[in-house]
Tab-separated table of C-alpha atoms in Angstrom:
chain	number	residue	atom	x	y	z
A	1	GLU	CA	0.000	0.000	0.000
A	2	ALA	CA	1.265	3.438	-0.958
A	3	ASP	CA	1.552	5.997	1.832
A	4	ILE	CA	-0.418	8.699	0.088
A	5	TYR	CA	-3.833	9.715	1.288
A	6	GLN	CA	-6.625	11.773	-0.154
A	7	THR	CA	-9.658	13.121	1.637
A	8	PRO	CA	-12.514	13.135	1.171
A	9	ARG	CA	-13.089	10.077	-1.039
A	10	TYR	CA	-16.447	11.426	-2.198
A	11	LEU	CA	-17.814	14.964	-2.121
A	12	VAL	CA	-21.135	16.329	-3.328
A	13	ILE	CA	-21.343	20.086	-3.098
A	14	GLY	CA	-23.453	22.941	-4.393
A	15	THR	CA	-22.456	25.406	-7.087
A	16	GLY	CA	-20.480	28.374	-5.833
A	17	LYS	CA	-19.040	26.683	-2.765
A	18	LYS	CA	-15.348	26.789	-1.941
A	19	ILE	CA	-13.735	23.382	-1.547
A	20	THR	CA	-10.320	22.038	-0.638
A	21	LEU	CA	-9.206	18.547	-1.552
A	22	GLU	CA	-6.548	17.216	0.778
A	23	CYS	CA	-3.517	15.131	-0.192
A	24	SER	CA	-0.780	13.923	2.132
A	25	GLN	CA	2.168	11.596	1.668
A	26	THR	CA	4.552	10.169	4.232
A	27	MET	CA	7.303	9.048	1.855
A	28	GLY	CA	9.241	12.319	1.874
A	29	HIS	CA	8.795	12.758	-1.871
A	30	ASP	CA	9.705	16.130	-3.316
A	31	LYS	CA	7.489	15.840	-6.374
A	32	MET	CA	3.722	15.857	-6.096
A	33	TYR	CA	0.986	16.019	-8.709
A	34	TRP	CA	-2.720	16.538	-9.196
A	35	TYR	CA	-4.509	14.787	-12.051
A	36	GLN	CA	-8.086	15.130	-13.220
A	37	GLN	CA	-9.683	11.971	-14.576
A	38	ASP	CA	-13.170	11.066	-15.666
A	39	PRO	CA	-13.817	7.398	-14.731
A	40	GLY	CA	-11.713	5.046	-16.842
A	41	MET	CA	-10.544	7.885	-19.033
A	42	GLU	CA	-7.309	9.735	-19.675
A	43	LEU	CA	-5.273	11.288	-16.861
A	44	HIS	CA	-4.870	15.044	-17.239
A	45	LEU	CA	-2.129	16.757	-15.228
A	46	ILE	CA	-3.493	19.985	-13.751
A	47	HIS	CA	-0.802	20.925	-11.176
A	48	TYR	CA	2.570	19.724	-9.975
A	49	SER	CA	5.198	20.700	-7.454
A	50	TYR	CA	8.967	20.261	-7.336
A	51	GLY	CA	9.096	20.833	-3.594
A	52	VAL	CA	8.127	23.237	-0.854
A	53	ASN	CA	6.968	26.624	-2.169
A	54	SER	CA	7.181	25.502	-5.811
A	55	THR	CA	4.024	24.872	-7.834
A	56	GLU	CA	3.418	24.768	-11.566
A	57	LYS	CA	0.384	24.456	-13.787
A	58	GLY	CA	0.040	21.236	-15.731
A	59	ASP	CA	-0.970	20.467	-19.276
A	60	LEU	CA	-4.706	20.898	-18.685
A	61	SER	CA	-5.924	24.347	-17.756
A	62	SER	CA	-7.751	24.336	-14.438
A	63	GLU	CA	-9.507	26.934	-12.317
A	64	SER	CA	-8.161	25.251	-9.214
A	65	THR	CA	-5.148	26.396	-7.219
A	66	VAL	CA	-2.615	24.495	-5.128
A	67	SER	CA	-0.124	25.214	-2.398
A	68	ARG	CA	2.931	23.393	-1.038
A	69	ILE	CA	3.841	24.773	2.346
A	70	ARG	CA	5.023	21.412	3.704
A	71	THR	CA	6.711	18.558	1.859
A	72	GLU	CA	4.037	16.068	2.812
A	73	HIS	CA	0.979	18.178	2.039
A	74	PHE	CA	-0.365	19.336	-1.354
A	75	PRO	CA	-3.959	20.601	-1.120
A	76	LEU	CA	-6.052	21.647	-4.107
A	77	THR	CA	-8.632	24.422	-3.804
A	78	LEU	CA	-11.578	25.460	-5.923
A	79	GLU	CA	-12.768	28.927	-4.909
A	80	SER	CA	-16.176	28.587	-6.546
A	81	ALA	CA	-17.248	25.111	-7.603
A	82	ARG	CA	-19.219	24.639	-10.820
A	83	PRO	CA	-20.877	21.569	-12.378
A	84	SER	CA	-18.071	21.511	-14.989
A	85	HIS	CA	-15.674	20.690	-12.129
A	86	THR	CA	-17.413	17.360	-11.573
A	87	SER	CA	-14.707	14.734	-11.998
A	88	GLN	CA	-12.273	12.508	-10.144
A	89	TYR	CA	-9.148	14.176	-8.773
A	90	LEU	CA	-6.065	12.020	-8.218
A	91	CYS	CA	-3.047	13.068	-6.203
A	92	ALA	CA	0.354	11.425	-6.712
A	93	SER	CA	3.931	11.750	-5.543
A	94	SER	CA	7.336	10.521	-6.644
A	95	ALA	CA	10.949	10.790	-5.591
A	96	GLY	CA	12.055	11.787	-9.082
A	97	TRP	CA	10.861	12.141	-12.668
A	98	ASN	CA	11.958	8.604	-13.502
A	99	THR	CA	10.837	6.780	-10.402
A	100	GLU	CA	7.568	5.177	-9.444
A	101	ALA	CA	4.690	7.599	-8.971
A	102	PHE	CA	2.384	6.603	-6.131
A	103	PHE	CA	-1.253	7.544	-6.470
A	104	GLY	CA	-3.899	8.149	-3.866
A	105	GLN	CA	-7.327	6.585	-4.208
A	106	GLY	CA	-8.795	9.800	-5.561
A	107	THR	CA	-11.583	12.194	-4.636
A	108	ARG	CA	-14.779	11.863	-6.614
A	109	LEU	CA	-16.236	15.384	-6.783
A	110	THR	CA	-19.810	16.101	-7.849
A	111	VAL	CA	-20.980	19.701	-8.103
A	112	VAL	CA	-24.745	20.102	-8.252
B	1	GLN	CA	-0.254	17.948	-28.657
B	2	GLN	CA	-0.422	14.366	-27.482
B	3	GLN	CA	3.129	13.183	-26.943
B	4	VAL	CA	2.256	9.579	-26.107
B	5	LYS	CA	-0.318	7.846	-28.271
B	6	GLN	CA	-1.869	4.610	-26.972
B	7	SER	CA	-3.898	1.949	-28.744
B	8	PRO	CA	-6.295	0.250	-28.713
B	9	GLN	CA	-8.799	2.183	-26.637
B	10	SER	CA	-10.427	-1.061	-25.538
B	11	LEU	CA	-9.457	-4.712	-25.772
B	12	ILE	CA	-11.352	-7.928	-25.109
B	13	VAL	CA	-9.366	-11.123	-24.691
B	14	GLN	CA	-10.285	-14.666	-23.753
B	15	LYS	CA	-8.832	-16.153	-20.581
B	16	GLY	CA	-5.426	-17.603	-21.335
B	17	GLY	CA	-4.879	-15.376	-24.353
B	18	ILE	CA	-2.257	-12.709	-24.959
B	19	SER	CA	-3.155	-9.048	-24.454
B	20	ILE	CA	-1.091	-6.519	-26.385
B	21	ILE	CA	-1.255	-2.767	-25.869
B	22	ASN	CA	0.838	-0.377	-27.924
B	23	CYS	CA	2.232	3.094	-27.363
B	24	ALA	CA	4.131	5.481	-29.599
B	25	TYR	CA	5.968	8.588	-28.499
B	26	GLU	CA	7.295	11.663	-30.257
B	27	ASN	CA	9.869	13.200	-27.940
B	28	THR	CA	13.197	11.415	-28.335
B	29	ALA	CA	14.332	12.859	-24.994
B	30	PHE	CA	11.977	10.520	-23.107
B	31	ASP	CA	14.071	8.023	-21.151
B	32	TYR	CA	11.688	6.307	-18.761
B	33	PHE	CA	8.670	4.303	-19.895
B	34	PRO	CA	6.355	2.845	-17.246
B	35	TRP	CA	3.034	1.092	-17.493
B	36	TYR	CA	0.340	1.699	-14.901
B	37	GLN	CA	-2.660	-0.484	-14.060
B	38	GLN	CA	-5.865	1.013	-12.685
B	39	PHE	CA	-8.828	-0.831	-11.224
B	40	PRO	CA	-12.209	0.892	-10.854
B	41	GLY	CA	-12.322	3.159	-7.836
B	42	LYS	CA	-8.545	3.019	-7.322
B	43	GLY	CA	-5.628	5.183	-8.307
B	44	PRO	CA	-3.202	3.857	-10.940
B	45	ALA	CA	-0.369	1.645	-9.697
B	46	LEU	CA	2.969	0.950	-11.346
B	47	LEU	CA	3.000	-2.392	-13.155
B	48	ILE	CA	6.348	-2.473	-14.929
B	49	ALA	CA	8.806	0.046	-16.363
B	50	ILE	CA	11.663	0.109	-18.858
B	51	ARG	CA	14.524	2.411	-19.767
B	52	PRO	CA	15.755	2.768	-23.362
B	53	ASP	CA	19.023	0.906	-22.830
B	54	VAL	CA	17.178	-2.438	-23.034
B	55	SER	CA	14.743	-3.763	-25.640
B	56	GLU	CA	12.677	-5.987	-23.396
B	57	LYS	CA	11.816	-6.396	-19.735
B	58	LYS	CA	9.804	-9.228	-18.276
B	59	GLU	CA	8.175	-9.525	-14.862
B	60	GLY	CA	6.058	-12.623	-14.473
B	61	ARG	CA	3.327	-12.599	-17.111
B	62	PHE	CA	3.992	-8.962	-18.051
B	63	THR	CA	6.556	-7.961	-20.682
B	64	ILE	CA	7.495	-4.572	-22.092
B	65	SER	CA	8.966	-4.546	-25.597
B	66	PHE	CA	10.794	-1.370	-26.559
B	67	ASN	CA	11.765	-0.242	-30.065
B	68	LYS	CA	13.865	2.911	-29.815
B	69	SER	CA	14.235	3.480	-33.559
B	70	ALA	CA	10.482	3.244	-34.128
B	71	LYS	CA	9.742	5.222	-30.938
B	72	GLN	CA	7.305	2.562	-29.820
B	73	PHE	CA	6.821	0.368	-26.797
B	74	SER	CA	4.241	-2.215	-25.958
B	75	LEU	CA	2.870	-4.215	-23.047
B	76	HIS	CA	2.262	-7.924	-23.463
B	77	ILE	CA	0.202	-9.822	-20.909
B	78	MET	CA	0.663	-13.556	-21.305
B	79	ASP	CA	-1.941	-16.059	-20.108
B	80	SER	CA	-4.404	-13.212	-19.462
B	81	GLN	CA	-6.703	-13.712	-16.479
B	82	PRO	CA	-10.058	-12.146	-15.557
B	83	GLY	CA	-8.262	-10.446	-12.659
B	84	ASP	CA	-6.185	-8.550	-15.214
B	85	SER	CA	-9.316	-6.694	-16.345
B	86	ALA	CA	-8.444	-3.056	-15.707
B	87	THR	CA	-7.429	0.119	-17.475
B	88	TYR	CA	-3.786	0.260	-18.538
B	89	PHE	CA	-1.846	3.461	-19.114
B	90	CYS	CA	1.528	3.819	-20.760
B	91	ALA	CA	3.632	6.826	-19.835
B	92	ALA	CA	6.953	8.486	-20.534
B	93	SER	CA	9.169	11.007	-18.799
B	94	ILE	CA	12.495	12.780	-19.111
B	95	SER	CA	14.572	12.066	-16.070
B	96	SER	CA	17.318	14.654	-16.059
B	97	GLY	CA	18.803	17.766	-17.574
B	98	GLY	CA	17.149	21.033	-18.481
B	99	SER	CA	14.282	19.239	-20.184
B	100	ALA	CA	13.475	17.007	-17.221
B	101	ARG	CA	9.744	16.682	-16.804
B	102	GLN	CA	7.074	14.609	-15.193
B	103	LEU	CA	5.208	11.645	-16.657
B	104	THR	CA	3.156	12.118	-19.796
B	105	PHE	CA	0.384	9.503	-19.904
B	106	GLY	CA	-1.257	7.797	-22.847
B	107	SER	CA	-5.026	7.833	-23.168
B	108	GLY	CA	-5.551	4.407	-21.589
B	109	THR	CA	-6.757	0.971	-22.700
B	110	GLN	CA	-9.676	-0.767	-21.040
B	111	LEU	CA	-8.848	-4.469	-20.969
B	112	THR	CA	-11.549	-7.051	-20.401
B	113	VAL	CA	-10.531	-10.683	-19.995
B	114	LEU	CA	-13.452	-13.031	-20.468
B	115	PRO	CA	-13.619	-16.150	-18.251
């Protein structure tokens, strides 16, 4: 089992609400990632981080923001949720670019 | 621009058969090629990975074949089992230097192994 945790697993929330998806890892990995994935579909990188205080946008444009204040913690925030944000969000971490990436179980977000 | 192209999108195989999934890449700087397996409701997990200094890597029933000149790599699952039914993603990354970057994933293949 990978030591990377996402909470909540499922979230149903109304339009316009602010939400934060939590991701924590205990492996001491510098690199962390957020992917957006519709069930069984392609993984789209939306944010990544090289380490503390470094964050970058990924290949897919997203209205979400991230922060990396501590090595082990990489939360994702949506200031105003919309139905178009309904998706699964996967967090991952790795020691390097060419080492195994460990994924959390994901947060299934539904915005109504 | 999709840098890693994966095919087929879906694959149905009889139990005991061979499953073959193919990927092609464009960026010759890629130097790490993993395959990930994802079951419904779970995050992807590393299955097997290869670096371009070898043409083949085998781990149990899973084999990666790598063709550097053709910029292609494939996953072969021998003696496919119903428990192998999952979505498989190929990926590629650049491990070092100024161009170092994170994994680029293919679009995924949904494998169904019939009992």
